[in-house]
Amino acid sequence: MGNIIELKNITKTFKDGFEAVKDFNLEVEKGSFVTFLGPSGCGKTTTLRMIAGFDTPTEGEILLNGKDISKLPPNKRPINTVFQRYALFPHLNVIDNIAFGLKLKKLPKDEIRKKVKKALEIVDLEGFEKRKIQTLSGGQQQRIAIARAIVNEPEILLLDEPLGALDLKMRKEMQLELKSMHDKLGITFIYVTHDQEEALTMSDKIVVMNEGKIQQTGTPEDIYNEPKNAFVADFIGDSNMFNGVMTGDRKVRFCGHEFVCVDDIENGTMVDVVVRPEDVIITEPSKGLITGTVDSAMFKGMHYEITVLSGKNEIVIQTTKRSEPGEEVGLIVEPDNIHCMIAEHTINKIESAVNSDYSLDFLDGELKADLTEIIPGAVFKDGVLYNAHSEEIDVSKIKIIISITHSDIEMTDNLDEGLLTGRIINLIYKGDHYSYVVRVDDHEIDLVVNDEDLWNMDDHIGLIIPPECIKYSLKK
Amino acid sequence: MKAFHLNRKQLGIPYAVFLICFVLAPLIVIIHYAFTDASGAVSLANLKAFFTSPNTIGTLVYSISIAVVTTLVCLLIGYPLAYILARSKMKKKYTIVLMFVMPMWINFTLRITALKEILTVIEGNLAFHPFLNTIIGMTYDFLPFMILPMYTTLINLDRSLEEASRDLGAGEFQTFLKVTLPLSFPGIVSGVMMVFLPSMTNYVVLDMLYNSTYIMGSLIGSYFSAYDWHGGSMIALVLLVIILAFTLISGRFEEDEKDRKGGALL
């Protein structure tokens, strides 16, 4: 089947300059169930509103059956919406709410009555015709909102977090019903949610979004098993994330051990490693690939959630067998349960707190930075920092990201000369230079350093970072 | 020692005393005077006189015409204004709302005196257009009372309802007729109440703008200043009944509205 709707290079910038959606590209197959999934503020609702016609894209086009509809008003589109808070008309009863769209189309009365009756049957609320909206429960209002949309036989049904206001049991029930409704009606559904479980249960295709951009598009299985980047892995399901380095052919080093994995990534590449909590096996310390101490064990109904500390790494494990806090355990992960993704950062990023004297806490040292350059609109007055609204900024609540490009760090023998000291834990020749991973002393932070000279594994070195090469940004 | 404690009944005593002194007692006095004659005997003569005298009936009709026209003019000016203000994304809109409401803070006689001067400059002699001047004065006085409740209703209206209407195929004007207008009805009703009732009796506006025709307020005053307590009380009572009937009718709409709000909490 062909594509019913295509979004091409859609960008939406609001008047205040906020870029809600950036270069969004998507093709939706006719009759499919597509879900936009992401945290609040990721642009999923804005995208939906552009498809419905409530917002106009700043750039790009929306093609419905090959025709650009991006400038068409909502009442001219064969698309209907189920709103987040239902948006049922409080001055009309159930039948008039559902018949609202049909009456506008000036259909004969008999036909309207038949269609409304059928819609009420589909949502399982026969006999509710004359009821006032106010007398319905949340779940019933939800069903009426769905009936009001599908009775118009739209080509696409948009659902904006329709189950958000329902309780858990009701939500599960409605998930199944929506799914079977989709199968029965054959209408294309575009569904917006921040609930990953809901998305995984119902969708044919999931579009994971963050900060206005598509992170990954794929089937629920793809997205769960093969997350494309750290955001997707973290957002979908529970996961343990580690910084790792490829150390050989299908070998990855993280948590202080070299694991065998199945991802074929070039030796020496920095990777994000994802291990699902249910994939970690607890065994005796002697049999484990790594060992650790149980920090906490929580009963979760279906399983225990056990947190193990191995060195400075925290590993969350889901298992049916209880372990006692303080117990020494060994941990095993099968190679095909280790998922490595090439780390996106070619820049070292370190999160830093701001001290009360407005200097930045940088590992063991302090950095002086001009906070007025980092925080938009901030000004210093009598030694106190104010924001654009002239309120004093509470620096304990803000975090600054310090970014240093790999090639800007210089290594030295003279430990006193460097801003930081550390040990080389991995090195790899990259043709014209070596790429080192340096573990900073007393910290769980690895920095990637590019250098033309050859150093040895385990060398203790100082790191010189020229102040002008350090970039700062405010963490949101 | 047991702590000194007031129960609900005891707390209500001051209010009960207030109600008896200032609401119930005057009402009883009015009813008593309305249904007795000069000799003190029970009589329906005052009631009969009210509905047979062309003077009283004429005043009632004139009062109602002034109230109806004032209300209509206020509604025609007020609704579009309230709508535009509620919908505008202007940063200054609260200032504009304030500008329309601000006259309420200025002494009423002062405002009408100012209006009189302006009208005199325009018309020359105020006596040429007594009805028109009265309507202008009343509208000027009561417009804020019309705008405020409508503005409040419109600004609290859930915009997603209008989006839902657009989504279901209604154009902008259809959406206004089928969704916005019906849903702003409670605001219209309370605006109408706030304007219609006082404009039936506010004779100060007429006095100050040299309109010598009586309306209900001035009619009652004239009876009392001629020491006809019985006739005056009956007129006051009839007016009270009219206002009560009007309030009951509009109260119905407000009850509907309460239902709606309660329903939204479910």
XYZ file of C-alpha atoms in Angstrom:
742
model
C 0.000 0.000 0.000
C 1.131 3.519 -0.712
C 1.846 6.378 1.615
C -1.179 8.319 2.752
C 0.755 11.179 4.263
C 4.299 12.412 3.855
C 5.997 15.094 5.907
C 8.903 16.660 4.082
C 11.543 18.786 5.801
C 9.015 20.158 8.254
C 10.332 22.865 10.563
C 8.218 24.824 13.001
C 9.579 27.941 14.649
C 7.246 29.805 16.979
C 7.056 33.578 17.143
C 9.191 33.689 20.271
C 11.960 31.945 18.304
C 11.451 28.520 19.859
C 12.159 25.777 17.316
C 9.646 23.084 18.223
C 10.217 20.797 15.242
C 13.390 20.586 13.183
C 13.699 19.069 9.715
C 11.085 16.389 10.287
C 10.738 13.753 7.560
C 8.235 10.948 7.713
C 6.200 8.713 5.455
C 3.100 7.066 6.813
C 1.703 4.031 5.056
C -2.036 3.907 4.472
C -3.855 2.008 7.182
C -0.931 1.827 9.580
C -0.737 2.735 13.265
C 2.077 5.225 13.775
C 3.080 6.578 17.179
C 5.047 9.728 17.953
C 6.874 8.973 21.169
C 8.962 11.341 23.233
C 9.225 13.307 26.454
C 7.047 16.375 26.896
C 8.276 19.313 24.848
C 9.864 17.095 22.203
C 7.664 18.493 19.430
C 5.355 15.507 18.986
C 2.158 17.425 19.690
C 3.275 20.332 17.493
C 3.836 17.873 14.633
C 0.371 16.430 15.174
C -1.134 19.926 15.231
C 0.512 20.681 11.894
C -1.021 17.544 10.391
C -4.428 18.548 11.822
C -4.023 22.109 10.521
C -3.980 24.043 13.814
C -0.392 25.103 13.227
C 1.292 25.911 9.927
C 4.817 24.668 9.331
C 7.444 27.401 8.971
C 9.190 25.332 6.327
C 8.524 22.135 4.421
C 5.400 20.482 3.109
C 2.794 18.000 4.229
C 1.590 15.795 1.394
C -1.749 14.028 1.746
C -2.099 11.495 -1.066
C 0.569 13.454 -2.895
C -1.056 16.901 -2.529
C 0.396 19.629 -0.318
C -2.095 20.453 2.436
C 0.177 22.435 4.728
C -1.697 25.708 4.078
C -5.195 24.201 4.190
C -7.402 25.140 7.192
C -8.357 22.242 9.508
C -11.977 22.121 8.331
C -10.842 21.407 4.761
C -8.753 18.349 5.698
C -10.121 14.786 5.741
C -8.437 14.327 9.101
C -10.048 14.196 12.538
C -8.543 14.521 15.985
C -9.172 12.999 19.384
C -8.047 15.696 21.783
C -6.006 15.277 24.914
C -8.759 16.545 27.235
C -11.469 15.221 24.868
C -12.787 18.749 24.043
C -16.386 17.563 23.961
C -18.923 20.365 23.591
C -20.449 20.855 27.045
C -23.559 22.574 25.671
C -24.508 19.614 23.500
C -25.599 16.116 24.476
C -23.907 12.912 23.308
C -25.791 12.571 20.028
C -25.276 16.225 19.051
C -21.590 15.998 19.875
C -21.135 12.983 17.635
C -23.360 14.379 14.876
C -21.565 17.768 14.893
C -19.410 16.996 11.870
C -22.140 15.164 9.954
C -24.614 18.038 10.388
C -22.046 20.444 8.970
C -21.829 18.205 5.916
C -25.630 18.567 5.610
C -26.254 14.830 5.461
C -29.891 13.669 5.563
C -31.213 13.138 9.110
C -31.781 9.406 8.681
C -28.240 8.862 7.582
C -26.898 10.919 10.486
C -28.918 8.870 12.957
C -27.666 5.608 11.440
C -24.053 6.700 11.462
C -24.202 7.992 15.044
C -25.769 4.731 16.166
C -23.014 2.758 14.476
C -20.302 4.957 15.986
C -21.787 4.461 19.454
C -21.781 0.711 18.839
C -18.121 0.801 17.887
C -17.203 2.570 21.132
C -19.573 0.332 23.092
C -21.862 3.084 24.403
C -25.226 2.210 22.861
C -28.154 3.966 24.497
C -26.146 6.997 25.613
C -27.580 9.264 22.873
C -29.476 11.675 25.096
C -26.997 11.816 27.987
C -25.370 15.091 28.942
C -21.607 15.178 28.598
C -21.240 16.253 32.234
C -22.878 13.050 33.453
C -20.287 10.809 31.765
C -17.186 9.389 33.425
C -13.704 10.129 32.055
C -13.584 6.808 30.202
C -17.009 7.343 28.661
C -16.099 10.880 27.580
C -13.003 9.404 25.975
C -15.114 6.968 23.979
C -17.508 9.706 22.873
C -14.535 11.773 21.715
C -13.362 8.818 19.621
C -16.876 8.251 18.255
C -17.167 11.944 17.347
C -13.971 11.695 15.301
C -14.470 8.332 13.551
C -18.097 8.992 12.603
C -16.765 11.398 9.931
C -14.834 8.526 8.357
C -11.583 10.487 8.167
C -8.640 9.249 6.132
C -6.403 9.784 9.131
C -7.310 9.778 12.815
C -5.018 11.797 15.050
C -4.907 10.943 18.744
C -3.161 13.361 21.095
C -2.300 11.472 24.293
C -5.917 10.297 24.439
C -5.421 7.972 27.398
C -3.376 10.323 29.548
C -6.231 11.234 31.884
C -7.414 7.675 32.525
C -6.358 5.407 35.369
C -3.985 2.504 34.707
C -6.572 -0.271 34.373
C -8.802 1.794 32.112
C -5.780 2.781 30.041
C -4.777 -0.841 29.410
C -8.334 -1.667 28.402
C -8.567 1.289 26.024
C -5.181 0.431 24.485
C -6.512 -2.942 23.404
C -9.786 -1.467 22.228
C -8.083 1.245 20.196
C -5.890 -1.378 18.594
C -8.843 -3.573 17.619
C -10.759 -0.477 16.467
C -7.825 0.345 14.209
C -7.829 -3.161 12.751
C -11.591 -3.026 12.160
C -11.873 0.470 10.673
C -8.825 0.399 8.443
C -8.225 4.126 9.104
C -4.644 5.358 9.450
C -3.963 6.215 13.105
C -1.337 8.725 14.184
C -0.943 8.524 17.918
C 0.991 10.783 20.262
C 2.193 9.609 23.641
C 5.023 9.921 26.132
C 4.306 6.450 27.480
C 6.789 4.042 25.911
C 4.833 0.976 26.953
C 1.706 2.302 25.245
C 3.712 2.943 22.079
C 5.300 -0.514 22.105
C 1.926 -2.230 22.649
C -0.085 -0.559 19.934
C 2.063 0.694 17.094
C 3.102 -0.661 13.720
C 5.731 2.034 13.589
C 7.192 4.236 16.312
C 8.784 7.623 15.740
C 10.948 8.479 18.736
C 11.416 12.228 19.072
C 13.545 14.455 21.238
C 14.110 18.197 21.104
C 12.169 18.541 17.875
C 14.136 15.893 16.002
C 13.415 12.315 15.025
C 15.790 10.071 16.946
C 14.687 6.798 15.422
C 11.869 5.418 13.313
C 11.064 1.735 13.311
C 8.904 -1.133 14.469
C 8.480 -1.582 18.240
C 10.860 -4.582 18.113
C 13.516 -2.589 16.255
C 13.314 0.282 18.645
C 13.494 -1.903 21.736
C 16.176 -4.295 20.563
C 18.273 -2.059 18.356
C 18.121 1.485 19.722
C 20.015 3.807 17.440
C 21.423 6.103 20.067
C 21.739 6.646 23.781
C 18.553 8.714 23.995
C 16.362 6.037 22.450
C 17.927 3.295 24.569
C 17.374 5.303 27.697
C 13.831 6.378 26.831
C 12.527 2.982 25.711
C 12.452 0.487 28.532
C 14.816 0.397 31.485
C 18.446 0.230 30.620
C 21.947 0.371 32.023
C 24.136 2.747 30.048
C 27.897 2.694 30.146
C 30.662 4.527 28.384
C 32.777 1.996 26.592
C 35.597 1.668 24.097
C 35.936 -0.928 21.368
C 39.115 -2.802 22.189
C 39.332 -5.383 19.443
C 37.302 -7.424 17.013
C 33.829 -7.519 18.578
C 35.287 -6.695 21.946
C 34.177 -3.799 24.106
C 35.618 -2.548 27.360
C 33.299 -1.140 30.008
C 32.884 -1.509 33.762
C 36.560 -2.404 33.943
C 36.220 -5.594 31.890
C 36.605 -6.565 28.280
C 33.336 -8.091 27.114
C 32.671 -10.010 23.938
C 29.878 -8.433 21.946
C 28.238 -8.878 18.543
C 28.596 -5.348 17.181
C 31.297 -4.948 14.587
C 32.638 -1.477 15.298
C 36.129 -0.204 14.519
C 38.681 -0.776 17.235
C 39.211 2.279 19.449
C 35.823 3.866 18.898
C 34.105 5.371 21.906
C 30.735 3.687 22.312
C 27.633 3.907 24.462
C 26.868 0.460 25.807
C 23.302 -0.524 26.660
C 22.453 -3.563 28.734
C 18.803 -4.205 29.624
C 18.250 -4.943 33.333
C 16.602 -8.277 32.538
C 19.681 -9.394 30.572
C 22.141 -9.278 33.461
C 22.592 -12.646 35.163
C 23.607 -12.820 38.811
C 25.937 -15.670 39.750
C 28.652 -16.548 42.271
C 31.535 -14.070 42.423
C 34.010 -16.606 41.007
C 31.853 -17.302 37.959
C 31.040 -13.675 37.084
C 32.746 -11.649 34.395
C 32.706 -8.771 36.831
C 31.975 -8.726 40.525
C 30.126 -6.276 42.697
C 28.231 -5.737 45.926
C 24.452 -5.681 46.140
C 23.444 -2.166 47.116
C 19.684 -2.548 47.273
C 16.991 -5.078 46.420
C 13.419 -4.013 45.831
C 10.384 -6.216 45.301
C 8.438 -5.069 42.235
C 5.681 -7.670 41.994
C 6.808 -9.517 38.884
C 10.489 -9.385 39.796
C 13.118 -8.002 42.116
C 15.007 -4.906 41.084
C 18.551 -5.273 42.364
C 21.191 -2.590 42.215
C 24.769 -3.796 42.203
C 27.799 -1.563 42.643
C 30.802 -2.731 40.672
C 33.656 -0.353 41.237
C 31.991 2.995 40.650
C 29.455 1.670 38.161
C 25.877 1.116 39.193
C 24.125 -1.771 37.474
C 20.388 -2.330 37.738
C 19.243 -5.927 37.381
C 15.772 -7.411 37.129
C 15.577 -10.995 38.347
C 13.139 -13.342 40.004
C 15.717 -14.415 42.602
C 16.255 -12.253 45.658
C 19.721 -11.106 46.753
C 20.522 -9.486 50.067
C 22.130 -6.047 50.240
C 25.823 -6.353 51.028
C 26.130 -9.712 49.269
C 29.099 -10.187 46.912
C 27.927 -11.311 43.493
C 29.295 -12.056 40.062
C 27.577 -10.690 36.960
C 27.362 -12.204 33.496
C 26.024 -10.640 30.309
C 25.670 -12.714 27.139
C 27.405 -11.212 24.071
C 24.166 -10.695 22.137
C 22.661 -8.790 25.062
C 25.391 -6.166 24.920
C 24.353 -3.426 22.570
C 27.049 -0.979 21.449
C 26.278 2.303 19.711
C 28.917 4.625 18.347
C 29.002 7.519 20.784
C 27.840 10.693 19.150
C 30.206 12.945 21.017
C 33.503 13.845 19.386
C 33.728 16.331 22.156
C 34.375 15.647 25.831
C 31.413 16.929 27.794
C 31.617 17.336 31.527
C 28.817 18.552 33.717
C 29.836 21.089 36.291
C 28.257 22.781 39.266
C 28.592 26.497 39.932
C 30.171 27.535 43.235
C 28.718 30.332 45.320
C 31.601 32.592 44.251
C 30.492 32.012 40.634
C 33.502 29.886 39.725
C 32.930 26.495 38.103
C 33.691 23.247 39.808
C 35.870 21.310 37.359
C 36.717 17.856 38.666
C 39.264 18.796 41.322
C 40.045 22.250 40.083
C 38.158 25.444 39.597
C 37.567 27.308 36.367
C 36.800 30.966 35.960
C 34.159 31.599 33.345
C 32.031 34.591 32.466
C 28.571 33.444 33.504
C 26.931 36.393 31.752
C 28.142 34.893 28.466
C 26.694 31.480 29.321
C 23.308 32.409 30.766
C 21.246 34.434 28.278
C 20.309 37.858 29.582
C 22.256 37.511 32.810
C 24.034 40.535 34.258
C 26.316 41.145 37.231
C 25.282 43.919 39.573
C 27.348 44.633 42.703
C 28.841 41.154 42.489
C 25.459 39.421 42.333
C 24.186 37.627 39.245
C 20.711 38.577 38.005
C 18.684 37.069 35.169
C 16.858 38.955 32.395
C 13.886 39.552 34.734
C 16.190 41.130 37.371
C 15.760 38.215 39.756
C 18.797 36.887 41.537
C 19.991 33.613 40.005
C 20.321 30.734 42.418
C 23.542 29.219 41.105
C 23.125 26.025 43.131
C 20.252 25.136 40.801
C 22.099 25.462 37.520
C 24.575 23.174 35.838
C 27.068 24.127 33.188
C 28.270 21.766 30.468
C 31.978 22.118 29.797
C 32.960 21.008 26.294
C 36.506 20.329 25.160
C 37.346 19.067 21.691
C 39.562 15.964 21.619
C 42.404 17.607 19.798
C 42.533 20.613 22.117
C 43.882 18.596 25.039
C 47.637 18.185 25.262
C 49.365 15.443 27.245
C 52.470 16.017 29.356
C 54.941 14.083 31.556
C 54.962 16.878 34.074
C 51.999 16.103 36.267
C 52.108 19.525 37.957
C 51.827 21.311 34.625
C 48.430 19.856 33.748
C 45.045 21.045 34.877
C 44.147 17.398 35.457
C 46.017 14.134 35.804
C 44.970 10.697 34.662
C 45.927 7.294 33.394
C 45.757 6.080 29.805
C 43.323 3.187 29.719
C 43.093 2.714 25.990
C 44.932 3.823 22.899
C 44.433 3.302 19.220
C 46.311 4.487 16.144
C 44.039 6.365 13.786
C 46.312 6.718 10.771
C 47.783 10.126 11.465
C 47.326 10.343 15.206
C 46.657 8.301 18.275
C 43.382 8.445 20.099
C 43.706 7.913 23.827
C 41.138 7.355 26.495
C 42.358 8.872 29.738
C 40.663 8.105 33.021
C 40.926 11.173 35.216
C 42.409 10.395 38.647
C 39.862 9.947 41.423
C 36.948 10.365 39.022
C 34.819 8.032 36.912
C 35.302 10.321 33.940
C 37.035 9.272 30.757
C 38.353 11.934 28.422
C 39.237 11.252 24.820
C 42.491 12.906 23.798
C 43.987 13.019 20.311
C 47.774 13.242 20.227
C 50.393 12.697 17.545
C 52.951 11.174 19.922
C 52.909 7.627 21.170
C 52.325 7.039 24.849
C 51.982 3.722 26.613
C 48.989 2.060 28.216
C 48.742 2.895 31.917
C 51.037 5.925 31.641
C 50.288 8.496 34.312
C 50.074 11.850 32.593
C 49.042 15.461 33.046
C 46.454 17.033 30.764
C 46.940 20.596 29.599
C 43.761 22.302 28.499
C 44.175 25.841 27.136
C 41.426 27.999 28.747
C 40.445 29.521 25.388
C 39.574 26.060 24.037
C 37.027 25.356 26.741
C 33.458 26.034 25.741
C 30.598 26.437 28.164
C 26.886 26.022 27.804
C 23.960 26.027 30.162
C 22.377 22.666 30.908
C 18.621 22.871 30.411
C -11.444 24.616 81.730
C -13.472 24.109 78.650
C -12.318 26.290 75.784
C -14.706 28.962 74.615
C -16.202 27.618 71.451
C -18.684 29.081 69.011
C -20.840 26.732 67.051
C -22.182 27.489 63.631
C -25.530 28.760 64.867
C -23.934 31.260 67.222
C -21.648 32.528 64.469
C -24.721 33.159 62.325
C -26.405 35.464 64.877
C -24.931 38.795 63.655
C -25.970 38.007 60.095
C -29.461 37.026 61.179
C -29.771 40.309 63.087
C -28.553 42.202 60.021
C -31.020 40.422 57.744
C -33.925 41.056 60.099
C -33.125 44.751 60.540
C -32.219 45.690 56.988
C -33.958 43.195 54.711
C -36.887 41.527 56.400
C -38.208 44.478 58.466
C -38.232 47.006 55.573
C -39.845 44.399 53.327
C -42.604 43.805 55.864
C -43.115 47.543 56.226
C -43.377 47.924 52.430
C -45.833 45.032 52.111
C -47.851 46.435 55.005
C -48.100 49.897 53.442
C -48.761 48.497 49.959
C -51.833 46.593 51.043
C -53.382 49.179 53.396
C -55.093 52.477 52.722
C -54.680 55.830 54.475
C -57.013 54.735 57.305
C -54.902 51.616 57.930
C -57.496 49.126 56.654
C -56.412 46.244 54.391
C -57.101 47.181 50.772
C -56.180 46.251 47.212
C -56.811 49.817 46.027
C -53.094 50.547 45.599
C -52.607 47.482 43.412
C -55.617 48.416 41.327
C -54.408 52.004 41.065
C -51.015 50.867 39.798
C -52.416 48.891 36.898
C -55.135 51.357 35.976
C -53.265 54.642 36.222
C -51.823 55.640 32.828
C -49.165 57.510 34.784
C -47.666 54.430 36.490
C -48.078 52.096 33.520
C -46.548 54.722 31.224
C -43.579 55.060 33.564
C -43.159 51.293 33.710
C -43.141 51.068 29.917
C -40.701 53.992 29.646
C -38.403 52.417 32.266
C -38.436 49.074 30.514
C -37.753 50.711 27.111
C -34.770 52.564 28.549
C -33.499 49.384 30.194
C -33.985 47.276 27.044
C -32.325 49.785 24.720
C -29.436 50.398 27.164
C -28.893 46.650 27.529
C -28.934 46.103 23.768
C -26.504 48.943 23.114
C -24.175 47.706 25.886
C -24.371 44.178 24.460
C -23.651 45.318 20.908
C -20.640 47.361 22.000
C -19.535 45.042 24.792
C -19.566 41.593 23.212
C -17.337 42.320 20.211
C -15.007 44.264 22.483
C -14.861 41.473 25.071
C -14.308 38.968 22.258
C -11.510 40.954 20.643
C -9.815 41.567 23.979
C -10.109 37.937 25.074
C -8.674 36.720 21.767
C -5.934 39.271 21.232
C -2.394 38.184 21.926
C -1.432 41.761 22.723
C 0.762 42.182 25.742
C -1.077 45.391 26.573
C -4.546 43.864 26.623
C -4.860 43.960 30.408
C -4.202 47.679 30.234
C -6.999 48.056 27.697
C -9.399 45.993 29.798
C -8.421 48.197 32.727
C -9.155 51.338 30.722
C -12.714 50.170 30.124
C -13.184 49.202 33.740
C -11.487 52.218 35.275
C -14.501 54.599 35.026
C -16.113 52.345 37.656
C -13.605 53.716 40.150
C -14.491 57.332 39.489
C -17.403 58.862 41.333
C -20.597 58.283 39.382
C -22.026 61.824 39.594
C -18.679 63.227 38.561
C -18.647 61.056 35.444
C -22.213 61.964 34.474
C -21.481 65.671 35.048
C -18.507 65.379 32.705
C -20.674 63.599 30.143
C -23.300 66.328 30.465
C -20.729 68.990 29.608
C -19.528 67.045 26.569
C -23.077 66.444 25.315
C -23.966 70.091 25.822
C -21.032 71.110 23.641
C -22.151 68.697 20.915
C -25.926 69.154 21.075
C -26.252 72.710 22.334
C -29.402 72.084 24.343
C -29.781 68.752 26.105
C -33.572 69.046 26.146
C -33.799 68.252 22.410
C -32.828 64.569 22.792
C -33.838 63.440 26.287
C -34.206 59.714 25.415
C -30.990 59.554 23.405
C -29.048 61.357 26.105
C -30.394 59.018 28.758
C -29.311 55.988 26.723
C -25.856 57.501 26.222
C -25.571 58.236 29.948
C -26.759 54.773 31.011
C -24.514 53.029 28.469
C -21.536 55.055 29.623
C -22.314 54.159 33.201
C -23.047 50.453 32.838
C -20.834 49.302 29.952
C -18.035 47.998 32.207
C -20.564 45.780 34.018
C -21.453 44.249 30.668
C -17.891 43.800 29.427
C -16.354 42.226 32.513
C -18.477 39.069 32.881
C -18.373 38.422 29.119
C -14.628 38.944 29.000
C -14.157 36.539 31.921
C -16.292 33.849 30.265
C -14.548 34.228 26.919
C -11.044 34.172 28.343
C -11.808 31.029 30.333
C -13.356 29.296 27.343
C -11.411 26.153 26.469
C -9.817 26.961 23.110
C -9.566 23.285 22.236
C -13.379 23.299 21.863
C -13.047 25.756 19.008
C -10.251 23.672 17.546
C -12.460 20.594 17.829
C -15.176 22.423 15.907
C -12.721 23.426 13.173
C -11.409 19.874 13.116
C -14.928 18.510 12.570
C -15.394 20.692 9.512
C -16.791 24.009 10.743
C -15.459 27.262 9.306
C -14.480 30.163 11.526
C -17.920 31.792 11.509
C -19.760 28.487 11.972
C -17.497 27.758 14.917
C -18.388 31.108 16.452
C -22.126 30.502 16.012
C -22.173 26.876 17.111
C -19.545 26.820 19.836
C -18.202 30.176 21.019
C -21.489 32.056 21.240
C -23.496 29.330 23.040
C -20.650 28.741 25.468
C -20.310 32.437 26.274
C -24.050 32.629 27.042
C -23.605 32.551 30.853
C -21.376 35.627 30.571
C -23.967 37.362 28.401
C -26.732 36.563 30.908
C -24.832 37.936 33.868
C -23.827 41.021 31.864
C -27.455 41.620 30.910
C -28.533 41.246 34.542
C -25.907 43.697 35.689
C -27.106 46.302 33.185
C -30.852 45.737 32.779
C -31.904 45.852 36.431
C -30.122 49.021 37.581
C -30.937 50.907 34.363
C -34.650 50.490 35.150
C -34.355 52.518 38.329
C -31.293 54.739 38.075
C -33.077 58.092 37.818
C -29.998 60.128 38.765
C -28.771 59.805 35.170
C -32.064 61.246 33.877
C -32.068 64.026 36.463
C -28.566 65.120 35.679
C -29.101 65.001 31.929
C -32.287 67.105 32.229
C -34.649 64.298 31.208
C -37.774 65.205 33.141
C -39.663 62.000 32.310
C -40.097 59.702 35.303
C -38.720 56.190 35.443
C -39.552 53.697 38.179
C -36.983 55.044 40.627
C -38.077 58.645 40.325
C -41.765 57.665 40.398
C -41.371 55.987 43.787
C -39.433 59.024 44.994
C -42.213 61.370 43.874
C -44.889 59.360 45.740
C -42.834 59.377 48.911
C -42.078 63.079 48.748
C -45.843 63.670 48.422
C -46.294 61.541 51.632
C -48.237 58.837 49.714
C -46.492 55.934 51.512
C -49.128 53.429 50.368
C -48.987 54.136 46.618
C -45.169 54.400 46.674
C -44.799 51.092 48.523
C -47.007 49.313 46.020
C -44.884 50.580 43.110
C -41.756 49.475 44.944
C -43.307 46.056 45.516
C -44.302 45.631 41.867
C -40.775 46.562 40.834
C -39.401 44.036 43.318
C -41.577 41.293 41.821
C -40.429 42.178 38.281
C -36.792 42.047 39.340
C -37.345 38.774 41.213
C -38.948 37.189 38.145
C -36.100 38.380 35.976
C -33.501 37.025 38.398
C -35.217 33.643 38.592
C -35.271 33.276 34.813
C -31.609 34.125 34.411
C -30.761 31.983 37.460
C -31.804 28.998 35.366
C -29.012 29.611 32.902
C -26.518 29.874 35.701
C -27.663 26.550 37.099
C -26.978 24.966 33.726
C -23.544 26.445 33.924
C -22.957 24.972 37.398
C -23.868 21.530 36.075
C -21.332 21.949 33.404
C -18.539 22.913 35.756
C -19.381 20.064 38.100
C -19.320 17.682 35.156
C -15.896 18.810 34.102
C -14.532 17.756 37.493
C -15.517 14.118 36.994
